[in-house]
Coordinates of C-alpha atoms and ligand atoms in Angstrom, one line a residue:
M1 CA -53.5 -13.9 69.9
S2 CA -53.1 -12.1 66.8
L3 CA -55.8 -14.5 65.5
E4 CA -58.5 -12.3 67.0
A5 CA -56.5 -8.9 65.6
V6 CA -56.9 -10.7 62.4
R7 CA -60.0 -12.5 62.1
A8 CA -60.7 -8.7 63.2
I9 CA -59.3 -6.8 60.2
L10 CA -60.4 -9.3 57.8
A11 CA -64.5 -8.6 58.9
S12 CA -64.0 -5.1 58.6
A13 CA -61.8 -4.8 55.0
R14 CA -63.4 -3.7 52.0
S15 CA -60.3 -4.9 49.9
I16 CA -58.4 -8.0 49.8
A17 CA -55.6 -9.0 48.6
V18 CA -54.3 -12.7 48.9
L19 CA -51.4 -14.4 47.5
T20 CA -50.9 -17.9 47.8
G21 CA -48.3 -20.6 46.5
A22 CA -47.3 -24.0 46.5
G23 CA -48.2 -24.5 50.6
I24 CA -51.6 -24.2 50.3
S25 CA -51.4 -26.8 48.3
A26 CA -49.8 -29.0 50.0
E27 CA -52.4 -30.7 51.8
S28 CA -53.9 -31.7 49.1
G29 CA -50.8 -33.8 48.4
V30 CA -49.1 -31.1 45.4
P31 CA -45.3 -31.5 46.3
T32 CA -43.8 -28.2 46.9
F33 CA -41.1 -26.4 44.8
R34 CA -38.7 -26.2 47.8
G35 CA -39.8 -28.1 50.3
P36 CA -40.0 -32.2 51.2
G37 CA -40.5 -34.9 48.4
G38 CA -41.0 -31.6 45.7
L39 CA -37.8 -32.6 43.9
W40 CA -37.6 -34.5 40.7
R41 CA -35.7 -36.5 40.1
D42 CA -33.1 -35.1 42.3
Y43 CA -33.4 -31.6 40.0
R44 CA -34.2 -27.8 41.0
P45 CA -37.4 -26.7 39.3
E46 CA -34.7 -23.6 38.8
D47 CA -33.0 -26.1 36.3
L48 CA -36.6 -27.1 34.3
A49 CA -38.4 -24.3 34.8
T50 CA -36.6 -22.4 32.2
P51 CA -36.5 -21.5 28.0
E52 CA -33.2 -23.0 27.7
A53 CA -33.3 -26.0 29.3
F54 CA -36.7 -26.7 27.3
A55 CA -34.9 -25.5 23.9
R56 CA -31.7 -28.3 25.8
D57 CA -34.2 -30.9 26.3
P58 CA -38.2 -30.7 25.6
R59 CA -39.4 -33.9 26.5
L60 CA -37.4 -34.3 29.6
V61 CA -39.4 -30.9 30.7
W62 CA -42.9 -32.5 29.8
E63 CA -41.8 -35.7 31.9
W64 CA -41.3 -33.4 35.0
Y65 CA -44.6 -31.6 33.8
D66 CA -46.3 -35.0 32.9
W67 CA -45.4 -36.4 36.5
R68 CA -46.7 -33.5 38.0
R69 CA -49.8 -34.0 35.9
R70 CA -51.1 -37.1 37.5
K71 CA -50.4 -35.8 40.7
I72 CA -52.4 -32.7 40.1
A73 CA -55.2 -34.8 38.7
E74 CA -55.7 -36.9 42.1
A75 CA -55.7 -34.2 44.4
T76 CA -58.8 -31.6 45.2
P77 CA -58.6 -28.5 46.8
N78 CA -58.8 -28.3 50.6
L79 CA -59.8 -26.5 52.9
G80 CA -57.8 -23.5 52.5
H81 CA -59.3 -23.4 48.8
Y82 CA -62.2 -23.4 50.1
A83 CA -62.1 -20.8 52.9
L84 CA -60.7 -18.7 50.1
V85 CA -63.7 -19.3 48.2
T86 CA -66.0 -18.1 51.2
L87 CA -63.6 -15.0 51.6
E88 CA -64.4 -13.9 48.0
K89 CA -68.2 -14.4 48.7
R90 CA -68.0 -12.8 51.6
A91 CA -65.6 -9.7 51.1
P92 CA -66.7 -7.1 48.7
D93 CA -63.6 -6.8 47.0
L94 CA -60.9 -10.1 47.0
T95 CA -58.6 -10.1 44.2
L96 CA -56.5 -14.1 44.4
I97 CA -53.1 -13.5 42.8
T98 CA -51.8 -17.2 43.2
Q99 CA -48.1 -18.9 42.0
N100 CA -49.6 -21.8 41.7
V101 CA -50.6 -23.6 38.2
D102 CA -52.2 -26.4 39.4
G103 CA -55.6 -25.1 38.5
L104 CA -57.3 -26.0 42.1
H105 CA -57.7 -22.3 43.4
P106 CA -60.6 -22.4 40.5
L107 CA -61.6 -25.8 40.8
A108 CA -62.3 -24.7 44.2
G109 CA -64.3 -21.6 42.5
S110 CA -62.2 -18.7 43.3
R111 CA -63.1 -16.4 41.0
N112 CA -61.2 -12.9 40.6
L113 CA -57.9 -14.6 40.3
L114 CA -55.1 -14.0 38.9
E115 CA -52.3 -17.0 37.6
I116 CA -49.9 -15.1 38.1
H117 CA -47.1 -18.1 36.9
G118 CA -49.8 -19.6 34.4
S119 CA -51.3 -22.5 34.1
L120 CA -50.2 -26.6 33.6
W121 CA -53.8 -27.7 32.7
R122 CA -52.5 -24.8 28.9
T123 CA -50.5 -25.7 26.7
R124 CA -48.7 -23.3 24.6
C125 CA -47.7 -23.7 20.6
L126 CA -44.4 -22.8 19.5
S127 CA -45.7 -22.4 16.3
C128 CA -48.8 -21.4 15.6
H129 CA -49.2 -19.7 19.4
E130 CA -52.5 -21.3 20.2
V131 CA -52.8 -21.6 23.5
R132 CA -55.5 -24.1 24.7
D133 CA -57.6 -26.1 27.8
N134 CA -55.8 -29.4 27.6
R135 CA -56.1 -31.9 30.8
E136 CA -55.5 -34.9 28.8
L137 CA -53.2 -38.2 29.7
L138 CA -50.3 -36.9 27.3
T139 CA -49.2 -40.2 25.3
R140 CA -46.7 -39.1 23.3
L141 CA -44.0 -36.3 24.6
P142 CA -43.4 -33.8 23.9
P143 CA -46.9 -33.6 22.8
R144 CA -47.1 -31.5 19.6
C145 CA -49.9 -29.5 18.2
A146 CA -52.4 -29.6 15.6
C147 CA -50.1 -27.6 12.9
E148 CA -47.1 -30.3 13.9
G149 CA -45.1 -27.8 15.4
L150 CA -43.8 -28.5 19.8
L151 CA -46.2 -27.5 22.2
R152 CA -45.1 -26.0 25.6
P153 CA -47.1 -25.6 29.1
D154 CA -48.4 -22.5 29.1
V155 CA -46.7 -21.0 32.2
V156 CA -43.8 -18.3 33.4
W157 CA -40.9 -19.7 33.2
F158 CA -37.5 -18.5 34.9
G159 CA -36.3 -15.7 32.9
E160 CA -39.6 -15.0 31.6
P161 CA -41.6 -12.2 31.8
L162 CA -45.3 -12.5 33.7
P163 CA -48.3 -11.9 31.6
Y164 CA -48.3 -8.2 31.9
E165 CA -51.9 -7.7 32.0
L166 CA -52.4 -10.1 35.3
L167 CA -49.2 -8.7 36.9
K168 CA -50.5 -4.8 36.6
R169 CA -54.1 -6.1 37.9
S170 CA -52.6 -7.6 40.9
I171 CA -50.2 -5.0 42.0
R172 CA -53.6 -2.2 41.4
A173 CA -54.7 -5.3 44.1
V174 CA -52.3 -4.8 46.2
E175 CA -51.8 -1.1 46.4
G176 CA -55.7 -1.0 46.6
C177 CA -56.7 -2.8 49.6
N178 CA -57.2 -2.4 52.9
V179 CA -55.3 -6.1 54.0
M180 CA -52.8 -8.2 52.0
L181 CA -52.8 -12.3 52.9
V182 CA -49.8 -14.3 52.4
I183 CA -50.6 -17.1 52.2
G184 CA -48.3 -20.7 51.8
T185 CA -45.1 -19.2 50.0
S186 CA -40.9 -18.9 50.4
S187 CA -41.6 -15.2 49.0
L188 CA -38.2 -15.7 47.6
V189 CA -39.5 -15.9 43.5
Q190 CA -39.4 -12.7 41.7
P191 CA -41.7 -10.6 41.1
A192 CA -44.3 -11.6 43.5
A193 CA -42.4 -11.8 46.4
S194 CA -42.0 -7.9 46.3
M195 CA -45.8 -7.4 46.8
A196 CA -46.0 -7.6 50.2
G197 CA -43.2 -5.1 50.3
E198 CA -45.3 -3.0 48.2
A199 CA -48.2 -3.2 50.4
L200 CA -46.7 -3.0 54.0
S201 CA -44.6 0.1 52.7
R202 CA -48.5 2.1 52.0
G203 CA -48.6 1.2 55.6
T204 CA -51.6 -1.8 54.8
P205 CA -51.0 -4.6 57.1
V206 CA -49.7 -8.1 56.2
V207 CA -51.1 -11.6 57.4
E208 CA -48.6 -14.2 56.8
I209 CA -49.6 -18.0 56.7
N210 CA -47.1 -20.3 56.5
L211 CA -45.7 -23.9 58.0
D212 CA -42.1 -22.2 59.1
P213 CA -40.9 -18.1 58.5
T214 CA -39.9 -17.0 55.1
P215 CA -37.3 -13.7 54.8
L216 CA -41.3 -11.9 55.1
S217 CA -41.9 -13.5 58.2
E218 CA -40.3 -10.3 61.1
R219 CA -41.5 -8.0 58.6
A220 CA -45.0 -9.0 58.1
T221 CA -47.7 -6.8 60.5
H222 CA -49.4 -11.3 62.1
F223 CA -47.4 -13.9 61.4
L224 CA -49.8 -16.9 61.8
Q225 CA -47.3 -20.3 61.4
G226 CA -49.0 -23.2 60.8
K227 CA -51.2 -25.1 58.3
A228 CA -53.6 -22.8 55.4
G229 CA -55.9 -25.8 55.9
D230 CA -56.4 -25.1 60.0
I231 CA -55.6 -21.3 60.0
L232 CA -57.8 -20.6 57.0
P233 CA -61.2 -21.9 58.7
R234 CA -60.9 -20.5 61.4
L235 CA -59.4 -17.0 60.2
I236 CA -63.6 -17.3 58.4
A237 CA -65.2 -18.9 61.3
Ligands
LIG301 C1 -39.0 -12.3 35.8 C2 -43.9 -21.4 37.4 C3 -37.7 -10.6 34.1 C4 -43.8 -23.0 36.6 C5 -42.4 -20.5 38.6 C6 -35.6 -9.8 40.9 C7 -36.7 -9.0 40.2 C8 -37.1 -10.0 39.0 C9 -36.7 -10.9 38.8 C10 -35.4 -12.0 39.2 C11 -35.0 -10.6 40.4 N1 -34.4 -11.6 41.0 C12 -34.6 -13.3 40.1 C13 -35.2 -13.2 39.4 C14 -35.1 -14.4 38.6 C15 -36.3 -14.9 39.1 C16 -36.3 -15.6 40.3 O1 -37.1 -15.0 41.3 N2 -35.6 -16.2 41.1 C17 -35.2 -16.8 42.5 C18 -34.9 -17.8 42.2 C19 -34.3 -15.9 43.0 N3 -37.5 -14.9 38.8 C20 -38.2 -14.7 37.3 O2 -37.1 -15.3 36.6 C21 -39.5 -14.7 37.3 N4 -39.7 -13.5 35.8 O3 -38.9 -11.5 36.4 O4 -38.6 -12.0 34.0 C22 -38.1 -10.3 33.3 C23 -38.9 -9.1 32.5 C24 -39.4 -9.1 30.9 C25 -38.5 -9.4 30.4 C26 -37.8 -10.6 30.3 C27 -37.6 -11.3 31.6 C28 -40.5 -15.3 36.5 C29 -40.9 -16.1 37.8 C30 -41.7 -16.8 38.1 C31 -40.7 -18.3 38.1 N5 -41.5 -19.7 37.2 N6 -43.1 -21.7 38.0 C32 -44.3 -24.1 37.2 O5 -43.9 -23.6 38.5 O6 -44.0 -25.5 36.8 S1 -41.8 -20.4 40.1 C33 -42.4 -21.5 41.0 O7 -42.0 -20.5 42.4 C34 -44.0 -21.8 41.0 O8 -44.4 -21.0 40.4 C35 -43.7 -21.3 42.8 O9 -45.3 -21.0 43.0 C36 -43.0 -20.5 42.6 C37 -42.7 -19.8 44.2 O10 -42.6 -20.9 45.4 P1 -43.7 -21.3 46.5 O11 -44.8 -20.7 45.8 O12 -43.5 -19.9 47.5 O13 -43.3 -22.6 46.9 P2 -42.0 -22.8 47.7 O14 -42.2 -24.7 47.9 O15 -40.9 -22.2 47.5 O16 -42.6 -23.0 49.4 C38 -43.3 -23.5 49.9 C39 -43.9 -22.9 50.5 O17 -45.5 -23.1 51.8 C40 -43.0 -22.6 51.7 O18 -42.7 -21.3 52.2 C41 -43.7 -24.1 53.1 O19 -43.3 -23.6 54.5 C42 -44.7 -23.2 53.2 N7 -46.2 -24.5 53.3 C43 -45.8 -25.8 53.2 N8 -47.2 -26.8 54.0 C44 -47.6 -25.9 54.2 C45 -47.0 -25.0 54.0 N9 -47.9 -23.6 54.5 C46 -48.9 -23.3 54.9 N10 -49.5 -24.5 54.9 C47 -48.9 -25.5 54.7 N11 -49.8 -27.1 55.0
LIG302 ZN1 -49.7 -24.9 16.5

Protein backbone atom coordinates (compact mmCIF):
# COMPACT_ATOMS: atom_id res chain seq x y z
CA MET A 1 0.00 0.00 0.00
CA SER A 2 1.68 3.21 -1.11
CA LEU A 3 0.47 5.04 2.02
CA GLU A 4 2.98 2.98 4.05
CA ALA A 5 5.72 3.60 1.48
CA VAL A 6 5.05 7.35 1.55
CA ARG A 7 4.96 7.41 5.35
CA ALA A 8 8.39 5.74 5.39
CA ILE A 9 9.82 8.19 2.83
CA LEU A 10 8.55 11.16 4.88
CA ALA A 11 9.89 9.75 8.13
CA SER A 12 13.40 9.44 6.72
CA ALA A 13 13.45 12.59 4.55
CA ARG A 14 15.78 15.37 5.70
CA SER A 15 14.44 17.94 3.26
CA ILE A 16 10.81 18.09 2.10
CA ALA A 17 9.25 20.39 -0.52
CA VAL A 18 5.47 20.76 -0.57
CA LEU A 19 3.38 22.43 -3.29
CA THR A 20 -0.28 23.10 -2.53
CA GLY A 21 -3.22 24.40 -4.55
CA ALA A 22 -6.85 25.29 -3.98
CA GLY A 23 -7.76 21.66 -3.18
CA ILE A 24 -6.17 21.82 0.27
CA SER A 25 -8.59 24.63 1.20
CA ALA A 26 -11.67 22.94 -0.29
CA GLU A 27 -12.50 21.17 3.01
CA SER A 28 -12.40 24.58 4.70
CA GLY A 29 -15.29 25.59 2.45
CA VAL A 30 -13.19 27.69 0.07
CA PRO A 31 -14.33 27.08 -3.53
CA THR A 32 -11.63 25.82 -5.90
CA PHE A 33 -11.00 27.47 -9.26
CA ARG A 34 -11.89 24.71 -11.64
CA GLY A 35 -14.08 22.48 -9.55
CA PRO A 36 -17.79 22.66 -8.74
CA GLY A 37 -18.80 25.90 -7.07
CA GLY A 38 -15.56 27.55 -8.18
CA LEU A 39 -17.20 29.74 -10.76
CA TRP A 40 -18.50 33.19 -9.88
CA ARG A 41 -21.31 34.66 -11.99
CA ASP A 42 -20.13 32.28 -14.77
CA TYR A 43 -16.75 34.00 -15.03
CA ARG A 44 -13.61 31.88 -15.31
CA PRO A 45 -10.54 32.81 -13.21
CA GLU A 46 -8.61 33.39 -16.45
CA ASP A 47 -11.21 36.07 -17.35
CA LEU A 48 -10.92 38.05 -14.12
CA ALA A 49 -7.44 37.36 -12.69
CA THR A 50 -5.67 39.46 -15.33
CA PRO A 51 -4.29 43.03 -15.48
CA GLU A 52 -6.43 43.62 -18.59
CA ALA A 53 -9.65 42.68 -16.79
CA PHE A 54 -8.68 44.97 -13.92
CA ALA A 55 -7.84 47.88 -16.24
CA ARG A 56 -11.13 47.40 -18.05
CA ASP A 57 -13.34 47.05 -14.98
CA PRO A 58 -11.60 47.36 -11.58
CA ARG A 59 -14.95 47.35 -9.79
CA LEU A 60 -16.00 43.96 -11.27
CA VAL A 61 -12.64 42.38 -10.43
CA TRP A 62 -12.87 43.77 -6.89
CA GLU A 63 -16.41 42.38 -6.56
CA TRP A 64 -14.97 38.95 -7.27
CA TYR A 65 -12.17 39.41 -4.70
CA ASP A 66 -14.58 40.87 -2.16
CA TRP A 67 -16.82 37.81 -2.62
CA ARG A 68 -13.82 35.51 -2.08
CA ARG A 69 -12.54 37.52 0.91
CA ARG A 70 -15.93 37.30 2.61
CA LYS A 71 -16.08 33.52 2.00
CA ILE A 72 -12.53 32.97 3.20
CA ALA A 73 -13.03 35.20 6.28
CA GLU A 74 -15.47 32.53 7.53
CA ALA A 75 -13.12 29.64 6.71
CA THR A 76 -10.75 28.02 9.18
CA PRO A 77 -7.76 25.84 8.35
CA ASN A 78 -8.58 22.13 8.09
CA LEU A 79 -6.78 18.92 9.13
CA GLY A 80 -4.75 19.04 5.91
CA HIS A 81 -3.31 22.49 6.74
CA TYR A 82 -2.55 21.43 10.31
CA ALA A 83 -0.92 18.14 9.24
CA LEU A 84 1.57 20.19 7.20
CA VAL A 85 2.32 22.34 10.27
CA THR A 86 3.08 19.17 12.26
CA LEU A 87 5.25 17.83 9.44
CA GLU A 88 7.18 21.13 9.34
CA LYS A 89 7.83 20.90 13.08
CA ARG A 90 9.14 17.33 12.69
CA ALA A 91 11.17 17.51 9.50
CA PRO A 92 14.59 19.12 9.76
CA ASP A 93 13.86 21.13 6.62
CA LEU A 94 10.46 21.70 4.99
CA THR A 95 9.50 24.41 2.49
CA LEU A 96 5.80 24.95 1.80
CA ILE A 97 5.16 26.49 -1.62
CA THR A 98 1.53 27.51 -2.08
CA GLN A 99 -0.41 28.81 -5.07
CA ASN A 100 -3.23 29.73 -2.71
CA VAL A 101 -3.91 33.37 -1.90
CA ASP A 102 -6.37 32.57 0.94
CA GLY A 103 -3.94 32.92 3.87
CA LEU A 104 -5.03 29.62 5.48
CA HIS A 105 -1.50 28.14 5.62
CA PRO A 106 -0.02 31.03 7.66
CA LEU A 107 -3.19 31.05 9.79
CA ALA A 108 -2.67 27.33 10.56
CA GLY A 109 0.91 28.08 11.66
CA SER A 110 3.07 27.17 8.65
CA ARG A 111 6.32 29.11 8.93
CA ASN A 112 8.65 28.35 6.04
CA LEU A 113 5.99 29.37 3.52
CA LEU A 114 6.26 30.82 0.01
CA GLU A 115 2.96 32.36 -1.20
CA ILE A 116 4.06 32.41 -4.83
CA HIS A 117 0.77 33.89 -6.12
CA GLY A 118 0.50 36.50 -3.36
CA SER A 119 -2.34 37.04 -0.90
CA LEU A 120 -5.84 38.47 -1.23
CA TRP A 121 -5.40 39.83 2.31
CA ARG A 122 -2.90 42.38 1.02
CA THR A 123 -3.43 45.36 -1.31
CA ARG A 124 -0.97 47.22 -3.52
CA CYS A 125 -1.41 50.83 -4.64
CA LEU A 126 -1.08 51.49 -8.37
CA SER A 127 0.16 55.01 -7.64
CA CYS A 128 2.48 54.92 -4.61
CA HIS A 129 3.06 51.12 -4.80
CA GLU A 130 2.55 50.77 -1.04
CA VAL A 131 1.75 47.14 -0.08
CA ARG A 132 -0.44 46.82 3.00
CA ASP A 133 -2.21 44.11 4.97
CA ASN A 134 -5.92 44.67 4.51
CA ARG A 135 -8.42 42.40 6.23
CA GLU A 136 -11.22 44.88 6.64
CA LEU A 137 -14.65 44.49 5.08
CA LEU A 138 -14.40 46.62 1.98
CA THR A 139 -17.04 49.36 2.01
CA ARG A 140 -16.23 50.93 -1.34
CA LEU A 141 -15.20 49.09 -4.51
CA PRO A 142 -12.65 49.57 -5.88
CA PRO A 143 -10.85 50.57 -2.65
CA ARG A 144 -8.57 53.60 -2.71
CA CYS A 145 -5.22 54.28 -1.07
CA ALA A 146 -4.63 57.14 1.39
CA CYS A 147 -2.82 58.79 -1.55
CA GLU A 148 -6.08 58.44 -3.52
CA GLY A 149 -4.45 55.89 -5.85
CA LEU A 150 -6.34 52.79 -7.01
CA LEU A 151 -5.66 49.68 -4.92
CA ARG A 152 -5.32 46.20 -6.43
CA PRO A 153 -5.14 42.84 -4.66
CA ASP A 154 -1.48 41.93 -4.02
CA VAL A 155 -1.76 38.73 -6.06
CA VAL A 156 -0.05 37.48 -9.25
CA TRP A 157 -2.47 37.61 -12.20
CA PHE A 158 -2.20 35.63 -15.42
CA GLY A 159 0.46 37.17 -17.63
CA GLU A 160 2.27 38.63 -14.61
CA PRO A 161 5.61 37.26 -13.44
CA LEU A 162 5.82 35.57 -10.04
CA PRO A 163 7.87 37.46 -7.42
CA TYR A 164 11.44 36.61 -8.40
CA GLU A 165 12.70 35.94 -4.86
CA LEU A 166 9.83 33.55 -4.08
CA LEU A 167 10.24 31.69 -7.37
CA LYS A 168 13.98 31.36 -6.81
CA ARG A 169 13.49 30.00 -3.27
CA SER A 170 10.79 27.61 -4.54
CA ILE A 171 13.04 26.18 -7.24
CA ARG A 172 15.93 25.88 -4.78
CA ALA A 173 13.65 23.97 -2.35
CA VAL A 174 12.46 21.62 -5.11
CA GLU A 175 15.99 21.00 -6.35
CA GLY A 176 17.31 20.27 -2.86
CA CYS A 177 14.55 18.11 -1.43
CA ASN A 178 14.53 14.36 -0.83
CA VAL A 179 10.78 14.12 -1.47
CA MET A 180 8.14 16.49 -2.93
CA LEU A 181 4.46 16.46 -2.00
CA VAL A 182 2.01 17.95 -4.53
CA ILE A 183 -1.35 18.48 -2.86
CA GLY A 184 -4.72 19.68 -4.17
CA THR A 185 -3.65 21.27 -7.44
CA SER A 186 -4.86 20.58 -10.99
CA SER A 187 -1.24 21.11 -12.09
CA LEU A 188 -2.37 23.34 -14.97
CA VAL A 189 -0.98 26.74 -13.98
CA GLN A 190 2.62 27.56 -14.84
CA PRO A 191 5.29 27.88 -13.67
CA ALA A 192 4.12 26.06 -10.48
CA ALA A 193 2.97 23.07 -12.53
CA SER A 194 6.52 22.46 -13.78
CA MET A 195 8.06 22.08 -10.34
CA ALA A 196 7.10 18.41 -9.87
CA GLY A 197 8.67 17.54 -13.24
CA GLU A 198 11.85 19.25 -12.08
CA ALA A 199 11.94 17.00 -8.99
CA LEU A 200 11.19 13.86 -11.02
CA SER A 201 13.97 14.69 -13.52
CA ARG A 202 16.39 14.63 -10.57
CA GLY A 203 15.16 11.24 -9.41
CA THR A 204 13.39 12.78 -6.40
CA PRO A 205 10.19 10.91 -5.42
CA VAL A 206 7.04 12.98 -6.02
CA VAL A 207 3.87 12.14 -4.07
CA GLU A 208 0.61 13.55 -5.41
CA ILE A 209 -2.46 13.84 -3.17
CA ASN A 210 -5.61 14.73 -5.07
CA LEU A 211 -9.31 13.87 -5.23
CA ASP A 212 -9.00 13.13 -8.95
CA PRO A 213 -6.22 12.20 -11.37
CA THR A 214 -4.37 15.18 -12.92
CA PRO A 215 -1.78 15.53 -15.72
CA LEU A 216 0.84 14.76 -13.04
CA SER A 217 -0.74 11.57 -11.72
CA GLU A 218 0.71 9.01 -14.10
CA ARG A 219 4.23 10.46 -13.72
CA ALA A 220 4.12 10.81 -9.93
CA THR A 221 6.04 8.23 -7.92
CA HIS A 222 2.95 7.74 -5.73
CA PHE A 223 -0.59 9.01 -6.37
CA LEU A 224 -2.73 8.94 -3.22
CA GLN A 225 -6.32 9.54 -4.34
CA GLY A 226 -8.61 11.13 -1.79
CA LYS A 227 -9.15 14.19 0.37
CA ALA A 228 -6.08 16.01 1.66
CA GLY A 229 -7.80 16.34 5.06
CA ASP A 230 -8.08 12.53 5.27
CA ILE A 231 -4.77 11.46 3.76
CA LEU A 232 -2.30 13.97 5.28
CA PRO A 233 -3.10 13.18 8.93
CA ARG A 234 -2.63 9.48 8.15
CA LEU A 235 0.74 10.19 6.55
CA ILE A 236 2.11 11.87 9.67
CA ALA A 237 0.45 9.58 12.25
C1 LIG B 1 3.69 33.81 -15.85
C2 LIG B 1 -3.71 34.37 -8.28
C3 LIG B 1 5.16 34.84 -17.37
C4 LIG B 1 -4.88 35.20 -8.48
C5 LIG B 1 -3.39 32.72 -10.03
C6 LIG B 1 4.08 28.34 -19.66
C7 LIG B 1 5.09 28.99 -18.96
C8 LIG B 1 4.83 30.19 -18.29
C9 LIG B 1 3.53 30.73 -18.29
C10 LIG B 1 2.53 30.08 -18.99
C11 LIG B 1 2.80 28.90 -19.66
N1 LIG B 1 1.64 28.50 -20.25
C12 LIG B 1 0.66 29.38 -19.95
C13 LIG B 1 1.17 30.36 -19.21
C14 LIG B 1 0.42 31.52 -18.71
C15 LIG B 1 -0.23 31.25 -17.36
C16 LIG B 1 -0.80 29.87 -17.23
O1 LIG B 1 -0.20 29.01 -16.57
N2 LIG B 1 -1.97 29.66 -17.78
C17 LIG B 1 -2.65 28.37 -17.62
C18 LIG B 1 -4.14 28.61 -17.42
C19 LIG B 1 -2.37 27.54 -18.84
N3 LIG B 1 0.71 31.49 -16.30
C20 LIG B 1 0.88 32.76 -15.88
O2 LIG B 1 0.37 33.71 -16.43
C21 LIG B 1 1.79 32.99 -14.68
N4 LIG B 1 2.69 34.04 -15.04
O3 LIG B 1 4.05 32.74 -16.20
O4 LIG B 1 4.26 34.98 -16.28
C22 LIG B 1 5.91 36.10 -17.39
C23 LIG B 1 7.28 36.07 -17.12
C24 LIG B 1 7.98 37.25 -17.17
C25 LIG B 1 7.33 38.47 -17.47
C26 LIG B 1 5.96 38.48 -17.72
C27 LIG B 1 5.23 37.29 -17.66
C28 LIG B 1 1.00 33.47 -13.48
C29 LIG B 1 0.17 32.35 -12.93
C30 LIG B 1 -0.51 32.81 -11.65
C31 LIG B 1 -1.93 33.18 -11.94
N5 LIG B 1 -2.61 33.52 -10.69
N6 LIG B 1 -3.98 33.10 -8.90
C32 LIG B 1 -6.03 34.66 -7.66
O5 LIG B 1 -5.98 33.54 -7.15
O6 LIG B 1 -6.98 35.42 -7.55
S1 LIG B 1 -3.65 31.16 -10.61
C33 LIG B 1 -4.90 30.35 -9.79
O7 LIG B 1 -4.79 29.00 -10.27
C34 LIG B 1 -4.75 30.24 -8.28
O8 LIG B 1 -3.56 30.80 -7.77
C35 LIG B 1 -4.70 28.73 -8.08
O9 LIG B 1 -4.00 28.38 -6.96
C36 LIG B 1 -4.00 28.35 -9.30
C37 LIG B 1 -3.92 26.92 -9.66
O10 LIG B 1 -5.18 26.36 -9.48
P1 LIG B 1 -5.26 25.16 -8.41
O11 LIG B 1 -4.71 25.66 -7.12
O12 LIG B 1 -4.62 23.96 -8.99
O13 LIG B 1 -6.80 24.99 -8.22
P2 LIG B 1 -7.79 24.19 -9.18
O14 LIG B 1 -9.17 24.60 -8.81
O15 LIG B 1 -7.34 24.31 -10.60
O16 LIG B 1 -7.58 22.65 -8.77
C38 LIG B 1 -7.96 22.21 -7.47
C39 LIG B 1 -7.46 20.78 -7.37
O17 LIG B 1 -7.75 20.30 -6.06
C40 LIG B 1 -8.17 19.83 -8.33
O18 LIG B 1 -7.19 19.00 -8.94
C41 LIG B 1 -9.09 19.00 -7.41
O19 LIG B 1 -9.22 17.67 -7.88
C42 LIG B 1 -8.32 19.02 -6.14
N7 LIG B 1 -9.15 18.89 -4.93
C43 LIG B 1 -10.38 19.41 -4.69
N8 LIG B 1 -10.76 19.09 -3.43
C44 LIG B 1 -9.73 18.41 -2.86
C45 LIG B 1 -8.71 18.26 -3.81
N9 LIG B 1 -7.56 17.61 -3.55
C46 LIG B 1 -7.41 17.08 -2.33
N10 LIG B 1 -8.35 17.17 -1.35
C47 LIG B 1 -9.52 17.81 -1.59
N11 LIG B 1 -10.44 17.89 -0.61
ZN1 LIG C 1 -1.04 55.00 -2.73
